[in-house]
mmCIF file of C-alpha atoms and ligand atoms in Angstrom:
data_model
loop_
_atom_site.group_PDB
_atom_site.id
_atom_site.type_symbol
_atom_site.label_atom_id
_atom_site.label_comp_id
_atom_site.label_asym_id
_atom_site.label_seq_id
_atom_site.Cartn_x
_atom_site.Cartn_y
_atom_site.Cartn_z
ATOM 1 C CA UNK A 13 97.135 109.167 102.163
ATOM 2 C CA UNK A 14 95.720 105.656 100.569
ATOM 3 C CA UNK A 15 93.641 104.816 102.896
ATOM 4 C CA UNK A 16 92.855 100.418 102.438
ATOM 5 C CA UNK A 17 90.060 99.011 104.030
ATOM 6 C CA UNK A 18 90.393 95.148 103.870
ATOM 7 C CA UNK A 19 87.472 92.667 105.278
ATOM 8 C CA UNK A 20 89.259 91.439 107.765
ATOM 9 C CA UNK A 21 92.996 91.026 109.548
ATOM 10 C CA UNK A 22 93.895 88.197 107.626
ATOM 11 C CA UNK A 23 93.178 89.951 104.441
ATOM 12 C CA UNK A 24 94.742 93.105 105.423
ATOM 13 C CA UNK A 25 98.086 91.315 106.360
ATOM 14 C CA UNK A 26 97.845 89.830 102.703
ATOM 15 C CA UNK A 27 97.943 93.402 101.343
ATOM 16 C CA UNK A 28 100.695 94.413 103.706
ATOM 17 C CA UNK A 29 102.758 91.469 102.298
ATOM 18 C CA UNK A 30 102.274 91.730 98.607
ATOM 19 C CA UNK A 31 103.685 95.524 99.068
ATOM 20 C CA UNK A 32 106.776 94.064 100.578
ATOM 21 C CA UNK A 33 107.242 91.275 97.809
ATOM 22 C CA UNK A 34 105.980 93.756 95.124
ATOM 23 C CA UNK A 35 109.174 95.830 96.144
ATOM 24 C CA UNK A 36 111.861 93.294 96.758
ATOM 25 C CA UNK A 37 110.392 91.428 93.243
ATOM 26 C CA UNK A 38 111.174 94.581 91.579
ATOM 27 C CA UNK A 39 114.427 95.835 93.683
ATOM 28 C CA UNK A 40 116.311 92.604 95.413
ATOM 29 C CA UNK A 41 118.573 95.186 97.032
ATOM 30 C CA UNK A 42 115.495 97.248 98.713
ATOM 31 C CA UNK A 43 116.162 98.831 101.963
ATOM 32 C CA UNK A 44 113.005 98.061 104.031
ATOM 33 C CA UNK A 45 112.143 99.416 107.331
ATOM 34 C CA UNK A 46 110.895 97.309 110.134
ATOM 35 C CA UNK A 47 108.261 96.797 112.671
ATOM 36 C CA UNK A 48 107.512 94.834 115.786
ATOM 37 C CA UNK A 49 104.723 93.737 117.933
ATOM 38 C CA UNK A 50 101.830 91.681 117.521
ATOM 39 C CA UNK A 51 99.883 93.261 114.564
ATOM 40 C CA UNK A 52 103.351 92.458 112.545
ATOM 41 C CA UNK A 53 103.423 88.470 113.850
ATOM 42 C CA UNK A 54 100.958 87.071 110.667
ATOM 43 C CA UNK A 55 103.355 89.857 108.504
ATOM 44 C CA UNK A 56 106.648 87.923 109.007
ATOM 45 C CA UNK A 57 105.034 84.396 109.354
ATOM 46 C CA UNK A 58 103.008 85.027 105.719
ATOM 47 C CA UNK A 59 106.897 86.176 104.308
ATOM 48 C CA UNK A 60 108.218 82.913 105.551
ATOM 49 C CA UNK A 61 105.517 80.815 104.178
ATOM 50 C CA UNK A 62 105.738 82.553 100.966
ATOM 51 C CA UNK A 63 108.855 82.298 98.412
ATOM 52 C CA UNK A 64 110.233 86.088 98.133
ATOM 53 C CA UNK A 65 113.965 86.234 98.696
ATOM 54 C CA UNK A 66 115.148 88.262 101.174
ATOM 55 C CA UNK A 67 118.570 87.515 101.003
ATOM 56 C CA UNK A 68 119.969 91.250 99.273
ATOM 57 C CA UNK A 69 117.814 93.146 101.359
ATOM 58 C CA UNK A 70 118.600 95.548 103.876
ATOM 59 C CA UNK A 71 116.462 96.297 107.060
ATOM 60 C CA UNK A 72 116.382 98.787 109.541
ATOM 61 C CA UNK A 73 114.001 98.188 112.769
ATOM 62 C CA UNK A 74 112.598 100.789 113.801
ATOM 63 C CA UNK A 75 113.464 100.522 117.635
ATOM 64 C CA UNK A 76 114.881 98.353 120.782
ATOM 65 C CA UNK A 77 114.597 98.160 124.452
ATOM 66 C CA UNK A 78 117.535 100.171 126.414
ATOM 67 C CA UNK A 79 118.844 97.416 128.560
ATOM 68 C CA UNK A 80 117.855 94.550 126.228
ATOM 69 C CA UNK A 81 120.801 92.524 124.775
ATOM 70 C CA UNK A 82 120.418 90.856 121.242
ATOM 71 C CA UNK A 83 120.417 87.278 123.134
ATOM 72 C CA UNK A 84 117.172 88.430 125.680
ATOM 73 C CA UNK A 85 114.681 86.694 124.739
ATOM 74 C CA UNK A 86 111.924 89.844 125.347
ATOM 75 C CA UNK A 87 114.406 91.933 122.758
ATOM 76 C CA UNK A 88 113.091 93.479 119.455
ATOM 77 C CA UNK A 89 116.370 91.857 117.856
ATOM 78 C CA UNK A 90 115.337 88.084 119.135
ATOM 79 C CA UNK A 91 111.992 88.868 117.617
ATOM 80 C CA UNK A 92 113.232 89.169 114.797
ATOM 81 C CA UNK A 93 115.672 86.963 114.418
ATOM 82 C CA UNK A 94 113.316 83.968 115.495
ATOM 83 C CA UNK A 95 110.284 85.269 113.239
ATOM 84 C CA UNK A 96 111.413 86.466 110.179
ATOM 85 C CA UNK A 97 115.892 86.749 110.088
ATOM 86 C CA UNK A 98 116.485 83.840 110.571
ATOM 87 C CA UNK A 99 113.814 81.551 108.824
ATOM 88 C CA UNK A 100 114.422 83.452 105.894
ATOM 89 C CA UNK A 101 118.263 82.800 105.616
ATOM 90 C CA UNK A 102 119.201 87.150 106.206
ATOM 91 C CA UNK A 103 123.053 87.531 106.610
ATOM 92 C CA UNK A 104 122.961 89.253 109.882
ATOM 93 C CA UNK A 105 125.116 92.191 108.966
ATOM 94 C CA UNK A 106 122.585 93.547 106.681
ATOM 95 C CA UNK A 107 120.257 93.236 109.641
ATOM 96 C CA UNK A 108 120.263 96.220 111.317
ATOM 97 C CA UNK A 109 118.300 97.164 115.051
ATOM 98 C CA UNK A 110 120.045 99.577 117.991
ATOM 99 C CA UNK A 111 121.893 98.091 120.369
ATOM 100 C CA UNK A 112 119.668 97.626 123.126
ATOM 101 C CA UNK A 113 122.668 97.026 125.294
ATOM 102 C CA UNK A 114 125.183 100.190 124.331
ATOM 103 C CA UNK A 115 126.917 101.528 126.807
ATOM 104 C CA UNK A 116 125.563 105.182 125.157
ATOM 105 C CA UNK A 117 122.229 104.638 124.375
ATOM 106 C CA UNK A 118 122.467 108.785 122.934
ATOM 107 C CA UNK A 119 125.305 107.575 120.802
ATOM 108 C CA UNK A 120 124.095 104.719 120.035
ATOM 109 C CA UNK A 121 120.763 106.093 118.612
ATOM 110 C CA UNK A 122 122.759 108.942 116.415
ATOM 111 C CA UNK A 123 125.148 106.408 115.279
ATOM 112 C CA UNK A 124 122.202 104.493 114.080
ATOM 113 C CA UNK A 125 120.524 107.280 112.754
ATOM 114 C CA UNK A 126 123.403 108.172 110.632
ATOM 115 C CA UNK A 127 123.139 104.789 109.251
ATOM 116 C CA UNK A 128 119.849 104.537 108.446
ATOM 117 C CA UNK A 129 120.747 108.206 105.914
ATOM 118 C CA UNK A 130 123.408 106.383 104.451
ATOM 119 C CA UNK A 131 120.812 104.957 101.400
ATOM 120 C CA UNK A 132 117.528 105.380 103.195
ATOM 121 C CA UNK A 133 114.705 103.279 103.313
ATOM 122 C CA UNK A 134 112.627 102.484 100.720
ATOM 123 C CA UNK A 135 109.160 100.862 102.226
ATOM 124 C CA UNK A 136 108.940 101.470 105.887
ATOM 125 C CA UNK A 137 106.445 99.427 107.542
ATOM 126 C CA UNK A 138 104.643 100.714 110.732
ATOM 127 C CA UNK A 139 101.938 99.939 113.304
ATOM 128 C CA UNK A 140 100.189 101.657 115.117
ATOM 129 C CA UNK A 141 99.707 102.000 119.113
ATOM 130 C CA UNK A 142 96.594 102.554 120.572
ATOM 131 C CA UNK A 143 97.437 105.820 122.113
ATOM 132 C CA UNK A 144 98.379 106.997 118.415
ATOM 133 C CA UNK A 145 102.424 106.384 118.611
ATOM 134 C CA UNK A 146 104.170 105.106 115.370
ATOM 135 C CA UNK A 147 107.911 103.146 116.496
ATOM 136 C CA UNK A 148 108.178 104.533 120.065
ATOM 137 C CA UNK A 149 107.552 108.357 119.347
ATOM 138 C CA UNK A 150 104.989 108.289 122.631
ATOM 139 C CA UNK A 151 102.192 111.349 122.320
ATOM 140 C CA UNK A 152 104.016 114.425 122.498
ATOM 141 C CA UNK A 153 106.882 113.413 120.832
ATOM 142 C CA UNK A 154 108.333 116.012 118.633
ATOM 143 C CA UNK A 155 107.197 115.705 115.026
ATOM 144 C CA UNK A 156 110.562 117.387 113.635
ATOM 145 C CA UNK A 157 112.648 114.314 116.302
ATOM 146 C CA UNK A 158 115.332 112.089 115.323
ATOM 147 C CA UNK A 159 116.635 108.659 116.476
ATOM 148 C CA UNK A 160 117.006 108.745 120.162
ATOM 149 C CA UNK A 161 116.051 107.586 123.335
ATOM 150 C CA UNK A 162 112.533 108.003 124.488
ATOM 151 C CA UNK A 163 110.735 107.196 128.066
ATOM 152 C CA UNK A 164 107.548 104.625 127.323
ATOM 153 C CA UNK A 165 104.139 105.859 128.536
ATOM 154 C CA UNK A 166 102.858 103.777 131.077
ATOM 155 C CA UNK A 167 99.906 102.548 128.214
ATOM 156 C CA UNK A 168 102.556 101.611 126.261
ATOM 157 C CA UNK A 169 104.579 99.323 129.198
ATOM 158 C CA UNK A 170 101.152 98.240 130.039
ATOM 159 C CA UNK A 171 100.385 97.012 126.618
ATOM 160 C CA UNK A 172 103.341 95.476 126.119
ATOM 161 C CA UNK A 173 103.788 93.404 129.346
ATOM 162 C CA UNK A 174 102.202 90.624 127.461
ATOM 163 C CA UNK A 175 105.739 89.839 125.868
ATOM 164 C CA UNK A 176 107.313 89.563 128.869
ATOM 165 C CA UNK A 177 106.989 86.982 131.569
ATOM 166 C CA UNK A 178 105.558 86.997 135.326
ATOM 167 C CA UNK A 179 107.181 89.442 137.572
ATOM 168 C CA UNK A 180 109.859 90.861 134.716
ATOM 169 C CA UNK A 181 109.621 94.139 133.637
ATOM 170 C CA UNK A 182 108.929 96.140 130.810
ATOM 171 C CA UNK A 183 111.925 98.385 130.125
ATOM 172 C CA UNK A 184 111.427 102.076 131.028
ATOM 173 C CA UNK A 185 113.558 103.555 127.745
ATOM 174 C CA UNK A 186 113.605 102.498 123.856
ATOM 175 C CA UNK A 187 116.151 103.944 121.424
ATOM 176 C CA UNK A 188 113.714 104.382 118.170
ATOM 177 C CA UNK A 189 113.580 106.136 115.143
ATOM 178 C CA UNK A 190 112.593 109.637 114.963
ATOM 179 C CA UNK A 191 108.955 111.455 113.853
ATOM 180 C CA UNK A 192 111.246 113.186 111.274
ATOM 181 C CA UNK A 193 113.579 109.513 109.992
ATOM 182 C CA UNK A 194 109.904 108.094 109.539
ATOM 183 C CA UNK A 195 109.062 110.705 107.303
ATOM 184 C CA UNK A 196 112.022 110.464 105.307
ATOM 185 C CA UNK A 197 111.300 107.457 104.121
ATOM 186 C CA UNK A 198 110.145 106.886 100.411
ATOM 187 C CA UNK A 199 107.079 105.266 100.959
ATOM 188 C CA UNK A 200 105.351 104.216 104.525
ATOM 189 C CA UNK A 201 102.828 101.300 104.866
ATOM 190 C CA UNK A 202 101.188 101.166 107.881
ATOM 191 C CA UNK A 203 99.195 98.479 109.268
ATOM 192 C CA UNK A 204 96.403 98.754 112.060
ATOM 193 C CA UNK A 205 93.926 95.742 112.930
ATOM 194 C CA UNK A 206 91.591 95.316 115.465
ATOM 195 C CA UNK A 207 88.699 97.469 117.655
ATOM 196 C CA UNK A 208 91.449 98.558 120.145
ATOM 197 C CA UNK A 209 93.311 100.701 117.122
ATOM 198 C CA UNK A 210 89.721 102.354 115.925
ATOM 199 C CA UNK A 211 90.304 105.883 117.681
ATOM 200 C CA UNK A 212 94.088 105.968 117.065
ATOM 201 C CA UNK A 213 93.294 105.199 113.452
ATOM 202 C CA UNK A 214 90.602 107.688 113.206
ATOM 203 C CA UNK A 215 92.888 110.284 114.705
ATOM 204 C CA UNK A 216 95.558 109.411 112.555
ATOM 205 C CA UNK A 217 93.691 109.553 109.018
ATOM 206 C CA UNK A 218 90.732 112.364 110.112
ATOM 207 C CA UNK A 219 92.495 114.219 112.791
ATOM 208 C CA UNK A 220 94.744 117.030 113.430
ATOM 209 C CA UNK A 221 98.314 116.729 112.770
ATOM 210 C CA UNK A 222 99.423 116.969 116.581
ATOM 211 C CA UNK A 223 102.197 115.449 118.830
ATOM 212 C CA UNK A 224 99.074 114.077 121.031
ATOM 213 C CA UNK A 225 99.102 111.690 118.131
ATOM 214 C CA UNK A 226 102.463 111.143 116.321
ATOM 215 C CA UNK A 227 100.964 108.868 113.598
ATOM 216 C CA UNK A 228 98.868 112.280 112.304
ATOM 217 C CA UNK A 229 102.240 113.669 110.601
ATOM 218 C CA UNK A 230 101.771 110.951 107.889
ATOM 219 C CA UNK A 231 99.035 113.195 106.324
ATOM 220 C CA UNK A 232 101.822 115.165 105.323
ATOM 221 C CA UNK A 233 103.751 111.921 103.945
ATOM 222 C CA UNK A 234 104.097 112.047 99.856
ATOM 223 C CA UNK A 235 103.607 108.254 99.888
ATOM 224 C CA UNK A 236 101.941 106.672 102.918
ATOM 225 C CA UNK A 237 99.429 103.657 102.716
ATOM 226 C CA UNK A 238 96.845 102.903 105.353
ATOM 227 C CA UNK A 239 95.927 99.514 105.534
ATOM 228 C CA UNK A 240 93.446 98.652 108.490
ATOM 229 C CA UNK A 241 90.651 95.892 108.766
ATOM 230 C CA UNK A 242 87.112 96.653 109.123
ATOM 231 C CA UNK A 243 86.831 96.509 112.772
ATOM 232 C CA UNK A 244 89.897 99.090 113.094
ATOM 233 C CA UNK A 245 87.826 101.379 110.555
ATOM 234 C CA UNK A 246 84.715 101.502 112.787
ATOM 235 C CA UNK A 247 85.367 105.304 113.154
ATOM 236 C CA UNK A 248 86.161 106.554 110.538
ATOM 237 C CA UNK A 249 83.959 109.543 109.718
ATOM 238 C CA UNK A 250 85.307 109.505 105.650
ATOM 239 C CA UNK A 251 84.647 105.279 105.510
ATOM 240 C CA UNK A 252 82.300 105.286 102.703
ATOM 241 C CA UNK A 253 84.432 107.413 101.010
ATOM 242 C CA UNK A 254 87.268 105.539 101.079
ATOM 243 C CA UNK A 255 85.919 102.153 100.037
ATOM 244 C CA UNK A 256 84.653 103.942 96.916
ATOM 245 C CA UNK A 257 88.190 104.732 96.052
ATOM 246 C CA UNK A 258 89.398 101.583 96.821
ATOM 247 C CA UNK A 259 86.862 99.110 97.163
ATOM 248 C CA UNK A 260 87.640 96.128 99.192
ATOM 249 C CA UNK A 261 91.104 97.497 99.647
ATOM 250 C CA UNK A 262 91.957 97.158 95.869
ATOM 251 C CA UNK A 263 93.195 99.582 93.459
ATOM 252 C CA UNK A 264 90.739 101.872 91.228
ATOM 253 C CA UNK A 265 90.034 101.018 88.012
ATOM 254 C CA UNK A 266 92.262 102.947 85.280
ATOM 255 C CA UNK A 267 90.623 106.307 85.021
ATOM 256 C CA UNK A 268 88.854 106.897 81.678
ATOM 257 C CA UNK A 269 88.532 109.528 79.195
ATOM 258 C CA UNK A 270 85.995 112.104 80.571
ATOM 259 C CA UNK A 271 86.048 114.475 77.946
ATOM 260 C CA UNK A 272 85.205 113.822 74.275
ATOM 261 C CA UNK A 273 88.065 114.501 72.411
HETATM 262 C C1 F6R B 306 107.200 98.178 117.483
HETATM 263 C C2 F6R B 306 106.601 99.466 117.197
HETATM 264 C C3 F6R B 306 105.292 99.871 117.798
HETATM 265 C C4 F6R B 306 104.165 98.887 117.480
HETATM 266 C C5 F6R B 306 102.864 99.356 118.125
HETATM 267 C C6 F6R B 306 101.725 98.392 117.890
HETATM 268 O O1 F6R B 306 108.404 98.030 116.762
HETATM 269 O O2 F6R B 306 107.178 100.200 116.497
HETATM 270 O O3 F6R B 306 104.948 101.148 117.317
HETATM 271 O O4 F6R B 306 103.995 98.783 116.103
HETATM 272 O O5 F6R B 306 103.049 99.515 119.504
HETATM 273 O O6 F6R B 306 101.981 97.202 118.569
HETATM 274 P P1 F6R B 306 101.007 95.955 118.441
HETATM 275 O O7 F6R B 306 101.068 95.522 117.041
HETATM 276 O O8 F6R B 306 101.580 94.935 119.391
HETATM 277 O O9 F6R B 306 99.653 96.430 118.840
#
């Protein structure tokens, strides 16, 4: 794991970005994976301020609301569209979220699945929920799953009620990407701000790789980069450590010769 430690939100968001316009600058075509929720807000609105073209690209999301339609307002696929689709000129077909709205959510979420295998995903960006889940894969998720649909903890409706007006409801059921369609991506950046993503993170980076915290399987990830603020850091047992790596977030200096030739 890379593990970035950044100053502050702002500057971890900038790091976030310049992987995704690193990527696309050197493959147009790229087939990025996508996030939601509020961590990923600054993400989109510092792509649409900026002057990468996202026109070739190809995105997957990573989940959707079962019984959301595109055109609800509270759906992962109007989130999209209004922050970062549809600013940045995307052709909608090589937009790609579940259907929110299938009649067979199952079907739905294998037909999806079997898309997202077709060419794979390149850079798959995650957050990170406080109670350790990365898309909807809730604690005790299996690490080996698949696309499907999964029930929300009640932490997680709680959370997200924010989104969603007075007296409406947070769906019960998501379809998202599986433990296992996460890890088959080629490279994973995930990006965790804030105090209230300090123990998750810790567990994630420093814990045990267990269900009770589905982001822990991306210690076994070839490619995955941490990027988290200071104040999502705090607990970190190996902090020092990791800032002498990469201090400030930024890349090591070139190693040099340690042997006399
Ligand atoms: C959303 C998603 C979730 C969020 C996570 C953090 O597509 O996959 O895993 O990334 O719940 O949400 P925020 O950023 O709102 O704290």
């Amino acid at each position: 794991m890379k593990v970035l430690i950044l100053p502050d939100a702002a500057q971890a968001v900038g790091r976030v970005t310049r992987e995704i316009r690193d990527l696309v600058a050197q493959r147009p075509d790229a087939r990025l994976g996508l996030a939601t929720g509020g961590t990923m807000e600054p993400v989109y609105a510092a792509l649409v301020a900026g002057d990468v073209d996202l026109s070739r690209v190809t995105t997957f999301n990573l989940d959707e609301y079962v019984g959301l339609g595109p055109d609800h307002p509270q759906s992962y696929r109007a989130y999209m569209n209004t922050r970062l689709f549809g600013p940045k000129n995307m052709p909608a077909a090589q937009t790609h979220l579940p259907r929110g709205d299938a009649d067979d959510p199952a079907a739905e979420a294998a037909r999806y699945e079997a898309a997202i295998c077709e060419g794979g995903i390149d850079l798959q960006l995650l957050g990170l929920g406080a109670n350790g889940h990365i898309g909807f894969n809730e604690p005790s998720s299996s690490l080996g799953s698949l696309t499907r649909v999964k029930t929300l903890t009640n932490s997680t409706r709680d959370a997200n009620a924010r989104f969603f007006g007075p007296g409406e409801d947070v769906p019960r059921y998501a379809i998202t990407m599986g433990i296992a369609t996460i890890m088959q991506a080629r490279h994973v950046v995930l990006l965790a701000t804030g105090a209230a993503k300090a123990d998750a993170v810790a567990a994630m980076i420093e814990g045990p790789i267990t269900a009770i915290c589905p982001a822990s399987i991306l210690q076994m990830h070839p490619r995955a980069t941490i990027v988290v603020d200071e104040a999502a850091a705090a607990r970190l047992t190996l902090r020092d450590y990791y800032q002498t790596v990469h201090p400030g977030g930024a890349e090591p200096p070139p190693m040099g010769r340690s042997v006399r030739p």
